[in-house]
Coordinates of C-alpha atoms in Angstrom, one line a residue:
Chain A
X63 CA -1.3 -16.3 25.4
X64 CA -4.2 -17.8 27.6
X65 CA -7.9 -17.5 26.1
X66 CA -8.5 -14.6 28.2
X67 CA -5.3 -12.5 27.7
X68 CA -6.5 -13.1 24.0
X69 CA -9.6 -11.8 24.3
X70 CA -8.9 -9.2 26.8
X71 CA -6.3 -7.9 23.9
X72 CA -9.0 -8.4 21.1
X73 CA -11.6 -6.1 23.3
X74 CA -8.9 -3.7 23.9
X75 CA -8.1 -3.3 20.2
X76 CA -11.4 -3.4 18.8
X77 CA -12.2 -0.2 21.5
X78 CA -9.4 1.7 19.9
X79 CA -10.1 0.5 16.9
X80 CA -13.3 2.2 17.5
X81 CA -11.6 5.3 19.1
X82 CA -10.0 5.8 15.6
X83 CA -12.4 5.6 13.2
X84 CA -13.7 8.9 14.4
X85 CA -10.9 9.8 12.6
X86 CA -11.4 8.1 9.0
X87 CA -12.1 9.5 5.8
X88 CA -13.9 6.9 4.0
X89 CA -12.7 9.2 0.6
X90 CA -9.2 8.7 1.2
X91 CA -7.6 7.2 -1.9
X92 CA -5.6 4.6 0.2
X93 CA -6.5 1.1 -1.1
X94 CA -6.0 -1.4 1.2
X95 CA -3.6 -3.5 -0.9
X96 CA -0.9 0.3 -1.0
X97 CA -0.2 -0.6 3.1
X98 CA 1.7 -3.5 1.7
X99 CA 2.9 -1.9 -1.5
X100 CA 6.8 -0.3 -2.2
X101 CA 5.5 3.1 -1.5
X102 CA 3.6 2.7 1.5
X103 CA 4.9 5.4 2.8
X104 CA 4.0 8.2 0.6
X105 CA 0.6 6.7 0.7
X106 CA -0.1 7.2 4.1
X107 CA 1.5 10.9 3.8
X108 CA -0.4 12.0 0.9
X109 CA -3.7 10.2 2.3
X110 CA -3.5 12.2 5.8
X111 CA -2.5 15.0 4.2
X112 CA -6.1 14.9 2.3
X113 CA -7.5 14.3 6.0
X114 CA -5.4 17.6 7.4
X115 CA -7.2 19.7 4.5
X116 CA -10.6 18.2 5.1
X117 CA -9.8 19.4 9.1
X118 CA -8.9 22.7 8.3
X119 CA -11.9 23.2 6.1
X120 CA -13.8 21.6 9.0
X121 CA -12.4 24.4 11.2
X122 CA -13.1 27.1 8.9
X123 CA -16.7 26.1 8.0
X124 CA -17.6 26.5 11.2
X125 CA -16.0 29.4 11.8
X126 CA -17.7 31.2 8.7
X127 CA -21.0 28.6 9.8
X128 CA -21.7 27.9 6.1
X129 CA -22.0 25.0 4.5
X130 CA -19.5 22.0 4.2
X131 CA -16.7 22.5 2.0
X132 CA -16.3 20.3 -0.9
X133 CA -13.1 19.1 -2.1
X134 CA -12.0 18.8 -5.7
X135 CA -9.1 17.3 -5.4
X136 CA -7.7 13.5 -5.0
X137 CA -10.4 12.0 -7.4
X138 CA -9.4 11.4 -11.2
X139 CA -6.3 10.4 -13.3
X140 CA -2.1 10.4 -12.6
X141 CA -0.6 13.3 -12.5
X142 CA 2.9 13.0 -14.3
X143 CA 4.3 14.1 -10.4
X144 CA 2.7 10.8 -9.5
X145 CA -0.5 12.5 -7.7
X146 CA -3.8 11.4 -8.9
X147 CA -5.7 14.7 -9.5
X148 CA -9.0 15.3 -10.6
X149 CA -8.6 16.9 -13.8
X150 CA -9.5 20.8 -14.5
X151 CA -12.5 21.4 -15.0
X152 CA -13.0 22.3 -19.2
X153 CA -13.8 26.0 -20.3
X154 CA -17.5 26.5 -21.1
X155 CA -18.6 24.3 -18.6
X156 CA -20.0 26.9 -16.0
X157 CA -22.4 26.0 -13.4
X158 CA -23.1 27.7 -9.7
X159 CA -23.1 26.6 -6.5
X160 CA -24.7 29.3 -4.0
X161 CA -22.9 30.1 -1.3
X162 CA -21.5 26.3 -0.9
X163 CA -17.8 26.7 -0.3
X164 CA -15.1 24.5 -2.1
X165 CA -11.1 23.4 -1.8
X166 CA -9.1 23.1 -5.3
X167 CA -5.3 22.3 -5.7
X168 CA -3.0 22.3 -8.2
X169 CA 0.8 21.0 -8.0
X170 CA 3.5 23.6 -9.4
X171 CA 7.2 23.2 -9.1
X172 CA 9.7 25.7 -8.3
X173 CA 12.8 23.5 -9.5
X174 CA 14.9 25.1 -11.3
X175 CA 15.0 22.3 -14.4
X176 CA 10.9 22.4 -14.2
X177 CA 8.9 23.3 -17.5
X178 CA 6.6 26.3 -17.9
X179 CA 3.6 23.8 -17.7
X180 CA 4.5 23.6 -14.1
X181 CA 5.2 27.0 -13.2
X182 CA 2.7 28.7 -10.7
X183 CA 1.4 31.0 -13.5
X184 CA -0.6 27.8 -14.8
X185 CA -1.1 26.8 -11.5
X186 CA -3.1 29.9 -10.7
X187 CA -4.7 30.2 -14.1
X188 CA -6.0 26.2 -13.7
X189 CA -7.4 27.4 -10.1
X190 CA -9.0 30.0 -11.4
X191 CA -10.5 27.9 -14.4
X192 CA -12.4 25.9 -11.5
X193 CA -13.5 28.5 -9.7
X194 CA -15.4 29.8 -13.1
X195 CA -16.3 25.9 -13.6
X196 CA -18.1 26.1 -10.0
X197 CA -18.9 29.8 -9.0
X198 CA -19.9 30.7 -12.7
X199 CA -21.6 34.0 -11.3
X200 CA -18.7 35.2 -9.1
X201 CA -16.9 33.5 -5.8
X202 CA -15.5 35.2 -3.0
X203 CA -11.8 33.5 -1.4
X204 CA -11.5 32.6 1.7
X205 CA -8.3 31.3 2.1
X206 CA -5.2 30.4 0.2
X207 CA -2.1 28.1 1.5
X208 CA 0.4 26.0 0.2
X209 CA 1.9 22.7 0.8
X210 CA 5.1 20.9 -0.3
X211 CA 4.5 17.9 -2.4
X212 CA 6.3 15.3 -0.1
X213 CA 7.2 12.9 -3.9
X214 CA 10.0 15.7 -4.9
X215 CA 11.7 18.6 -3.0
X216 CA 10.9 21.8 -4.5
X217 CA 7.1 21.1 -6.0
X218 CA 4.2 22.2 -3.8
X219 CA 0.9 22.2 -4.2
X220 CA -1.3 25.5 -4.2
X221 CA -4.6 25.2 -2.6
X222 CA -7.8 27.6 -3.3
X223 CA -10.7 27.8 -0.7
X224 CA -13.6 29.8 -2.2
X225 CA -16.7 30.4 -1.8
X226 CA -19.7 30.9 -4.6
X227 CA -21.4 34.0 -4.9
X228 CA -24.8 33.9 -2.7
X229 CA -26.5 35.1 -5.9
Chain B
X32 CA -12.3 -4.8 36.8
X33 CA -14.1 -6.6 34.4
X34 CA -12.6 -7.4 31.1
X35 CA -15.2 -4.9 29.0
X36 CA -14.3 -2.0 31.4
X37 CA -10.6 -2.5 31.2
X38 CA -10.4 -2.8 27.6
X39 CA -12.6 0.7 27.8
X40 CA -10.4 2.4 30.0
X41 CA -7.4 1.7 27.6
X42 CA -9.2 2.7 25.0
X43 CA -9.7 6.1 26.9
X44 CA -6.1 6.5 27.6
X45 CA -5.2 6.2 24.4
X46 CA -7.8 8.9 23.2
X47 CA -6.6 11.1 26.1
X48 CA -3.3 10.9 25.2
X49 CA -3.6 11.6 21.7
X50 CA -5.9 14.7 22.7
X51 CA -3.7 16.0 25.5
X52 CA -0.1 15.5 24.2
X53 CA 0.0 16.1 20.3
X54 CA 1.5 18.8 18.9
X55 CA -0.2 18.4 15.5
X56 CA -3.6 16.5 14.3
X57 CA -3.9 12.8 15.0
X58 CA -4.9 11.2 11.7
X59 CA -5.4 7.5 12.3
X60 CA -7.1 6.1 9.5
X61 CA -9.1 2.4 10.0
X62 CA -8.6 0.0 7.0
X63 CA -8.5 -3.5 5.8
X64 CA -10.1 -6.3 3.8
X65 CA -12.0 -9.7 4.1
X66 CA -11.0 -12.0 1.6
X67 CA -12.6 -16.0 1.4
X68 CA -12.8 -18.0 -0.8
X69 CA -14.1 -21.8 -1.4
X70 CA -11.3 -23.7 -2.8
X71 CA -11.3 -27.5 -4.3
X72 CA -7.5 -28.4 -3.4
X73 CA -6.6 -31.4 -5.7
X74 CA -2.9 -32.9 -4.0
X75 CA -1.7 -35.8 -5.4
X76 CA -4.8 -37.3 -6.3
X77 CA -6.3 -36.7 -3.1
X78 CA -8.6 -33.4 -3.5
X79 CA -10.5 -31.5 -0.3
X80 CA -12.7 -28.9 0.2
X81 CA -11.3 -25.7 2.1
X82 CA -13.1 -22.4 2.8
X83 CA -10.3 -19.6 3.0
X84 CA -9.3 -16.1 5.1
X85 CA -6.4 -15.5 2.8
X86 CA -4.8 -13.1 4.6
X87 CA -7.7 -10.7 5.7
X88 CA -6.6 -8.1 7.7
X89 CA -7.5 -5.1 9.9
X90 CA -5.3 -1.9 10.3
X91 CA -4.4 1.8 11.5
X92 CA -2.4 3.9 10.0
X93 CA -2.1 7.5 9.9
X94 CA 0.9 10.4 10.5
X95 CA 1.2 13.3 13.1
X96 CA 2.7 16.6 12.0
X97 CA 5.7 17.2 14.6
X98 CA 6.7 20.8 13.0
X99 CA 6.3 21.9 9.6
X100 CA 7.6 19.3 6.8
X101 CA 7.9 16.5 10.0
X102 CA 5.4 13.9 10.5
X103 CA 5.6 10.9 12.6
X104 CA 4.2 7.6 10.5
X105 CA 2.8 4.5 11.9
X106 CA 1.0 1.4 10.5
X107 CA -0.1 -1.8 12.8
X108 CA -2.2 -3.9 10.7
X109 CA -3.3 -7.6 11.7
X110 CA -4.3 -11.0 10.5
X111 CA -8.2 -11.8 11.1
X112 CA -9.0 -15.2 9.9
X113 CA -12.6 -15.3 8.9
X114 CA -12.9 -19.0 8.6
X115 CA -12.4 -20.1 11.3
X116 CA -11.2 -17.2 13.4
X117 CA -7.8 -19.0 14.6
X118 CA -5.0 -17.1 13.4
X119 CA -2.4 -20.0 14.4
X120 CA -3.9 -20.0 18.2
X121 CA -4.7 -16.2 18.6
X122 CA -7.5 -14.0 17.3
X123 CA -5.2 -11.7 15.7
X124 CA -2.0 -12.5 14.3
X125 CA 1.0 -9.3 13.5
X126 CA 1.2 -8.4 10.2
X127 CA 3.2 -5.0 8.8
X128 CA 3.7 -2.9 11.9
X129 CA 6.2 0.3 11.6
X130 CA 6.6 3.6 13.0
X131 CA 8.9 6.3 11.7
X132 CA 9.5 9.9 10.8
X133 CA 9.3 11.3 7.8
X134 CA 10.8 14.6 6.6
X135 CA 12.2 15.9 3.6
X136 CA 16.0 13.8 4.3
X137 CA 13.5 10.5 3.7
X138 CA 11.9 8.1 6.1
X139 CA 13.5 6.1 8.9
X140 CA 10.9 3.8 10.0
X141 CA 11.3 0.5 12.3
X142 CA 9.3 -2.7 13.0
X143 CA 8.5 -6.2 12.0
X144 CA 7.6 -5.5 8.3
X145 CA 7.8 -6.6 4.8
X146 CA 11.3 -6.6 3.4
X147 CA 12.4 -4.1 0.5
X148 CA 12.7 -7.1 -1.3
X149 CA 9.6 -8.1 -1.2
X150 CA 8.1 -4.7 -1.3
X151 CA 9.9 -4.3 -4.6
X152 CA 7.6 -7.2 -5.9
X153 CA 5.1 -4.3 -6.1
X154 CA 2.0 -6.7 -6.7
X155 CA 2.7 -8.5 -9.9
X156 CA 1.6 -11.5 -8.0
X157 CA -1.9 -11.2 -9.7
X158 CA -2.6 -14.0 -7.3
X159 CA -1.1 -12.6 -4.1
X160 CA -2.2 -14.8 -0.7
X161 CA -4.4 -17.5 -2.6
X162 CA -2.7 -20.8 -4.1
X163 CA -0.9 -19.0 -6.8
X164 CA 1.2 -16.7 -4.4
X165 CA 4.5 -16.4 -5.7
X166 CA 5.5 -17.4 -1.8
X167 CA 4.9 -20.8 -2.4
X168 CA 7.3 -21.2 -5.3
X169 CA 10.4 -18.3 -4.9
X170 CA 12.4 -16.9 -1.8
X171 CA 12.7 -13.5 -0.8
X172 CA 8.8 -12.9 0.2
X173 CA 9.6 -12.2 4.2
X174 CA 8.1 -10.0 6.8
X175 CA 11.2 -9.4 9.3
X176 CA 10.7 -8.9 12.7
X177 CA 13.4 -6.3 14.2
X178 CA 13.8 -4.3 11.1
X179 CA 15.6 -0.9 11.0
X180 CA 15.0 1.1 7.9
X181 CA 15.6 4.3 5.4
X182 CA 13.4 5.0 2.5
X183 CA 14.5 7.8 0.2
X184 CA 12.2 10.5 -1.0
X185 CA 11.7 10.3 -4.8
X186 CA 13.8 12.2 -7.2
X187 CA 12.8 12.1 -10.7
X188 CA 11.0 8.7 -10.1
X189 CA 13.9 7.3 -8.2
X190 CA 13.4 5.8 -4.8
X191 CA 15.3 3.5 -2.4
X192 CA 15.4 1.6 0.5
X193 CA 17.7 -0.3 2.5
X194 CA 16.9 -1.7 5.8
X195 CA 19.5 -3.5 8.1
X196 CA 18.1 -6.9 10.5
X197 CA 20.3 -7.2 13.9
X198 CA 20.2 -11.2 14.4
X199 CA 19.6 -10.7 18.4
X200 CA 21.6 -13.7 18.8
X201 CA 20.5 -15.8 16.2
X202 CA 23.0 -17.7 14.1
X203 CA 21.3 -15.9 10.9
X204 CA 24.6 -16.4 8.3
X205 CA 24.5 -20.4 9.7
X206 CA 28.7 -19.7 10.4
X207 CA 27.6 -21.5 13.6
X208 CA 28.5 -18.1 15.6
X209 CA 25.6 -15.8 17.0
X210 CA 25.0 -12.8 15.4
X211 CA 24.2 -9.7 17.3
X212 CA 25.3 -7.1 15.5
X213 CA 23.1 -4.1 13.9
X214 CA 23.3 -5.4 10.0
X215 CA 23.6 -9.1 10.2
X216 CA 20.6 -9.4 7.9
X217 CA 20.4 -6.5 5.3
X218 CA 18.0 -5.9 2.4
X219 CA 17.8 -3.3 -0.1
X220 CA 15.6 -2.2 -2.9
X221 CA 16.2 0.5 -5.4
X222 CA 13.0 1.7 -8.1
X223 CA 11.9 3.6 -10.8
X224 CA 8.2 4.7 -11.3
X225 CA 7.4 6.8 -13.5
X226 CA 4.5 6.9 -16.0
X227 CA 3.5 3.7 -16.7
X228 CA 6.7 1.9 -16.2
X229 CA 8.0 0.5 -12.7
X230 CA 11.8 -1.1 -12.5
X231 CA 13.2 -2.1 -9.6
X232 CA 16.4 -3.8 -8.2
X233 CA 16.3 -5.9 -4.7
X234 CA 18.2 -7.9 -2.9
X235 CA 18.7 -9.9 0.4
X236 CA 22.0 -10.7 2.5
X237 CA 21.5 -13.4 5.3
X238 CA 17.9 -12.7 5.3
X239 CA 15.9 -15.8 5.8
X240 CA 18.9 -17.7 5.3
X241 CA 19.0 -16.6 2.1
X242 CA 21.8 -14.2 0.0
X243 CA 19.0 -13.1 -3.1
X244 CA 19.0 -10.7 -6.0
X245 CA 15.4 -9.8 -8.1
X246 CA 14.5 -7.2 -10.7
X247 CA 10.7 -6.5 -11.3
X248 CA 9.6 -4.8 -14.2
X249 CA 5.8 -3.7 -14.5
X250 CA 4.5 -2.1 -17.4
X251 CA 0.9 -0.8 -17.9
X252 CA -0.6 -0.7 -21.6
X253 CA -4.0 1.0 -21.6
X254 CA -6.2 -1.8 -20.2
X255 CA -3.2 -4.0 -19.8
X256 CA -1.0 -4.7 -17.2
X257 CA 2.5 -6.6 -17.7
X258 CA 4.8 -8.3 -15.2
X259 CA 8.1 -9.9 -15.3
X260 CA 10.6 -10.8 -12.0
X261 CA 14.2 -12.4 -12.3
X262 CA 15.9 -14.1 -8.9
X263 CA 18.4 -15.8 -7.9
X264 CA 19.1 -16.9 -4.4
X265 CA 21.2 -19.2 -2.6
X266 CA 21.0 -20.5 0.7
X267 CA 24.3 -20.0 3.2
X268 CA 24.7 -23.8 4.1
X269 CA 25.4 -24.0 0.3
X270 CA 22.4 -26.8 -0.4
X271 CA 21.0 -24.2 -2.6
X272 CA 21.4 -22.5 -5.3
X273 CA 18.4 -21.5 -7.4
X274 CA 17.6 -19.1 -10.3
X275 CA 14.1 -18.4 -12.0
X276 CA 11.9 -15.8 -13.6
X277 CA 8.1 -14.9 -13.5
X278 CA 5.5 -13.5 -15.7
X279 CA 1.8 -12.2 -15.6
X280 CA -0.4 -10.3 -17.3
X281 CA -3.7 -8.7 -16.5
X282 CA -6.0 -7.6 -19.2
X283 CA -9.2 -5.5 -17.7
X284 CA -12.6 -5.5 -20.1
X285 CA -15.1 -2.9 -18.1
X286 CA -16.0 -5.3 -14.8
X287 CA -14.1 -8.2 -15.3
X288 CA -10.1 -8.7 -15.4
X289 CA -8.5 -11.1 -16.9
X290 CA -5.2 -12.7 -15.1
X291 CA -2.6 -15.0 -16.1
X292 CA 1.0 -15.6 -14.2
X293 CA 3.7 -18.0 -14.6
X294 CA 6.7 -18.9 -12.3
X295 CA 9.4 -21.3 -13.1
X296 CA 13.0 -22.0 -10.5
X297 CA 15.7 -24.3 -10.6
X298 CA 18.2 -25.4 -8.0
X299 CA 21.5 -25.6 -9.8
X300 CA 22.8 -27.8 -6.9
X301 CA 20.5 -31.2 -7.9
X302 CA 18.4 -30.1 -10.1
X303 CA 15.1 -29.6 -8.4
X304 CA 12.6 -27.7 -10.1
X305 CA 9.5 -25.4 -9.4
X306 CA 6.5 -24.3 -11.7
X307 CA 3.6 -22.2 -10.6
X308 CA 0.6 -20.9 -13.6
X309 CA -2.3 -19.4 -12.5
X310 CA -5.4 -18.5 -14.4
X311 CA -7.8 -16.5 -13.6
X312 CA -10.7 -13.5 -13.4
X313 CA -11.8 -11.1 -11.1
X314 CA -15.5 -9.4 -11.7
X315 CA -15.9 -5.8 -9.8
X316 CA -18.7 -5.8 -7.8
X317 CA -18.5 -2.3 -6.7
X318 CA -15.6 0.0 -5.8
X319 CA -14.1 -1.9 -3.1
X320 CA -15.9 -5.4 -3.7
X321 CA -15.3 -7.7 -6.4
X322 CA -15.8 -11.8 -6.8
X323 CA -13.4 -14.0 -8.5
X324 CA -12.1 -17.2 -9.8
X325 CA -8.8 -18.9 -10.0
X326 CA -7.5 -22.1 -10.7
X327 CA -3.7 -22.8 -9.8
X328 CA -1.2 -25.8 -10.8
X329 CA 1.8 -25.6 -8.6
X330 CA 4.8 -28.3 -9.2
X331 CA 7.9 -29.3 -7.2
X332 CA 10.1 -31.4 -8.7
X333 CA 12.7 -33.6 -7.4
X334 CA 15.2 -35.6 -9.4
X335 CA 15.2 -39.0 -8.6
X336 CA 11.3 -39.0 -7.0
X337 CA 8.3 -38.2 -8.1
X338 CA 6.6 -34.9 -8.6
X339 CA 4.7 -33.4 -6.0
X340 CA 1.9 -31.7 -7.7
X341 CA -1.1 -29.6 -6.1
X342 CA -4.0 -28.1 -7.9
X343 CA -6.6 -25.8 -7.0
X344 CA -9.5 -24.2 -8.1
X345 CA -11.2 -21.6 -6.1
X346 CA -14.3 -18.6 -6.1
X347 CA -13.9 -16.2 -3.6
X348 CA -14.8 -12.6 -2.7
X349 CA -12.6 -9.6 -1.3
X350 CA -14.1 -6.6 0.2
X351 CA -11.5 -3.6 0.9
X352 CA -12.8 -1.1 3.5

C-alpha cells in the first residue's frame, strides 16, 4: 500500500472509530487483554449485554423523564456461574435515594440438577434485599425482565428496575 | 474529493447503515492499550538501547441482537506502533479480526485470529509481547489467517473449540502437494474453568508447519497466581521434534505484583535446547495504568556451537482504555 492509500485508510478508520465510540461504555468490564483471551467470546456477549440494559434504562428514563438509572450490577466478585456480580447489599444497611431510579440483577437457574441457593425464590428475596438497601423508605417498580445467562442453558438472570420513594 | 472528506463520507455510510438496516441495537464498543517500554537488550555481548510498542493495539468489538437468544459478534482490533509508528511499513497492522453468530448451539465465528491453541494459553505468559513472550521460545503461538471456527457454550465449566485452516493452495503439510481443502490446518482446544482452577487441552495439525499438543493449568491462590504449560511439537519435514514445559507465578502485595516464569524445550532430533526466565514487577498506577519492570534471559542452544544468548532488562508502562 502507497503512503496515501495508508493514510487515506488510517483517516477512514479513525472517523469510524470516532463513529463508534458514541457507542462505548467506559464501565464495561471488558479488559483489554479478554479480546485475546480463550473466552473472548462470552466477554464481548456479557459486556454488550451490560450496554443493551444501560439502553433500555436510557429509553425508559426518558420516557418517565426522571433521573438516570444507576446500575448495580457488573461491579464486585465471581459469581460461582462465572459472572462477576456486585454482591447483595447486607441487611441493616438502609439508606434512600429520592426518586433516583436503579437496575439490580440476580442470576437463578432453572436446571433441573440446580440447588435451592439458585432457585428464583432467592433470587427475588436478594432483589428485594437491594431494593431495602437503596429505597429504605419504600420504592415503586418500574419494570421487570429477564435474560438468559449465555455461560449455561437454562440459568437467566432476573432484572429489577425501581424507583425510590420521592419521600 | 479530498482525502478528509472521503474518509468522512465512509464514516457516514457506515453510521447510516448501522442506523437504517439493524434489526437490533448496534453495540460497538472502542478499546485497546498503549504499551512502551525502554529496554537495555544485552545480545552476545553487544547491548543496545530500544524504546518499545509491544503490541499496542486499537479495536471494536461489540454484538447485534438478530432475534431473541441471536447475536451477530465481531472484533477487528489492530497493531499501532507507538515508537515509531511503522507497523512493518503501514500505520496499522491486522491483529484478531472475527465475525460470527452466536446462539445458544455455540459460536461459529471466522477470520484471521488467534488459534485455539494459543487461546488456550489463557495469559500465563506473565510476560506476554515483551522479551519474555513465551513466542520466542515454544511453537503453537499463531494468529491464522482464513480461519473457520466453533466454540461451544459452557456446560458445567466445559468449553471447546475447534477451528479448521483451508491451505488456499499452500503446501501447508510440506507433502509437496497443494492443499486446498477446508481442514488442511486444524486446531482444537478443550477447557475447564471453574472457580479458581483453569485446565485446558490444545492441539495443532499442520498449523504453522507444526503437528503440536499443550495442556495449561492455571490455578489462583488468594493473592497468588500459578501457571504451568506442557508441549510437544514436531515439525512435518521431520527436522523437529521438541518437547518442554513452563512455569510462572504471580504473587500480588496491594499495588505491586510480583512475576516470575520459566520456559525450558528440547529438540529430540540434535539436541538443541531452549531456556526463557523472566523476572519481574508490575506497580498499578490506577485502574487501567500501571508501570513495570522486567528483566529476561533467553537461551538457544545448539550442539556443536555456541550459545546464542540475549538479555534484557526493561521499564515500561501500559495503559488499557
Amino acid at each position: 500500500m502507497n503512503s496515501t492509500g495508508a493514510k487515506l485508510w488510517s483517516g477512514a478508520f479513525l472517523s469510524v472509530a470516532m463513529l463508534l465510540s458514541g457507542a462505548a461504555n467506559s464501565s464495561c468490564d471488558f479488559d483489554t487483554d479478554d479480546a485475546d483471551g480463550p473466552d473472548f467470546l462470552d466477554k464481548i456477549i456479557q459486556c454488550e449485554k451490560q450496554q443493551g440494559s444501560r439502553d433500555k434504562s436510557a429509553k425508559t428514563s426518558r420516557a418517565n423523564n426522571s433521573a438516570q438509572i444507576t446500575k448495580l450490577y457488573g461491579d464486585g466478585s465471581l459469581t460461582a456461574s462465572g459472572i462477576i456480580e456486585r454482591p447483595v447489599a447486607a441487611a441493616g444497611t438502609l439508606n434512600h435515594h429520592a426518586n433516583q431510579s436503579f437496575v439490580a440483577r440476580q442470576p437463578y437457574s432453572l436446571r433441573p440438577d440446580a440447588k435451592f441457593e439458585e432457585s428464583v425464590t432467592i433470587a427475588i428475596q436478594k432483589l428485594h434485599l437491594e431494593m431495602a438497601h437503596y429505597c429504605a423508605r419504600g420504592w415503586d417498580m418500574q419494570r421487570q425482565w429477564t435474560e438468559p445467562n449465555g455461560q449455561q442453558q437454562g440459568d437467566f438472570f432476573l432484572h429489577y428496575q425501581f424507583r425510590c420513594a420521592g419521600t | 474529493m479530498n482525502k478528509l472528506a472521503l474518509s468522512a463520507a465512509v464514516a457516514a455510510a457506515v453510521g447510516l447503515a448501522s442506523n437504517s438496516f439493524a434489526d437490533g441495537p448496534i453495540d460497538g464498543t472502542i478499546y485497546g492499550k498503549i504499551n512502551v517500554s525502554v529496554v537495555n537488550t544485552d545480545e552476545n555481548s553487544s547491548d543496545k538501547w530500544k524504546l518499545n510498542s509491544n503490541a499496542s493495539r486499537l479495536g471494536v468489538k461489540g454484538k447485534t441482537k438478530i432475534t431473541d437468544g441471536l447475536y451477530a459478534v465481531y472484533k477487528a482490533e489492530f497493531e499501532i506502533c507507538v515508537d515509531d509508528g511503522d507497523c512493518k511499513g503501514q500505520t496499522f497492522t491486522q491483529r484478531n479480526i472475527m465475525g460470527g453468530i452466536r446462539g445458544s448451539f455455540g459460536t461459529v465465528w471466522a477470520g484471521k485470529h488467534d488459534s485455539p491453541t494459543k487461546l488456550a494459553q489463557k495469559k500465563i505468559d506473565l510476560f506476554n509481547d515483551l522479551e519474555g513472550d513465551i513466542k520466542n521460545t515454544f511453537e503453537g503461538e499463531n494468529r491464522v489467517s482464513n480461519i473457520i471456527a466453533y466454540t461451544s457454550p459452557t456446560v458445567s465449566g466445559f468449553s471447546g473449540t475447534v477451528a479448521m485452516i483451508p491451505g488456499e493452495g499452500a503446501d501447508v503439510d510440506g507433502d509437496g502437494i497443494d492443499d486446498t481443502g477446508l481442514s488442511d490446518g486444524v486446531s482444537y482446544s478443550l477447557s475447564y474453568n471453574k472457580d479458581n482452577l483453569y485446565l485446558a487441552v490444545a492441539g495443532d495439525q499442520d498449523v504453522d508447519s507444526q503437528d503440536l499438543v499443550r495442556m495449561v493449568m492455571q490455578y489462583k491462590m488468594d493473592n497468588l497466581k500459578l501457571g504451568a504449560m506442557y508441549q510437544q511439537n514436531e515439525d512435518n519435514q521431520g527436522t523437529k521434534d521438541e518437547s518442554g514445559f513452563f512455569v510462572s507465578a504471580a504473587y500480588k502485595m496491594d499495588k505491586t505484583t510480583l512475576k516470575a516464569q520459566y520456559g525450558f524445550i528440547e529438540d529430540d532430533v540434535d539436541g538443541d535446547e531452549e531456556e526463557t526466565l523472566s523476572l519481574g514487577a508490575d506497580y498499578k498506577l490506577s485502574k487501567n495504568t500501571k508501570a513495570y519492570i522486567f528483566y529476561t534471559d533467553n537461551t538457544d542452544s545448539e550442539v556443536d556451537s555456541a550459545d546464542d544468548e540475549a538479555s534484557s532488562f526493561g521499564v515500561g508502562m501500559e495503559h488499557k482504555f
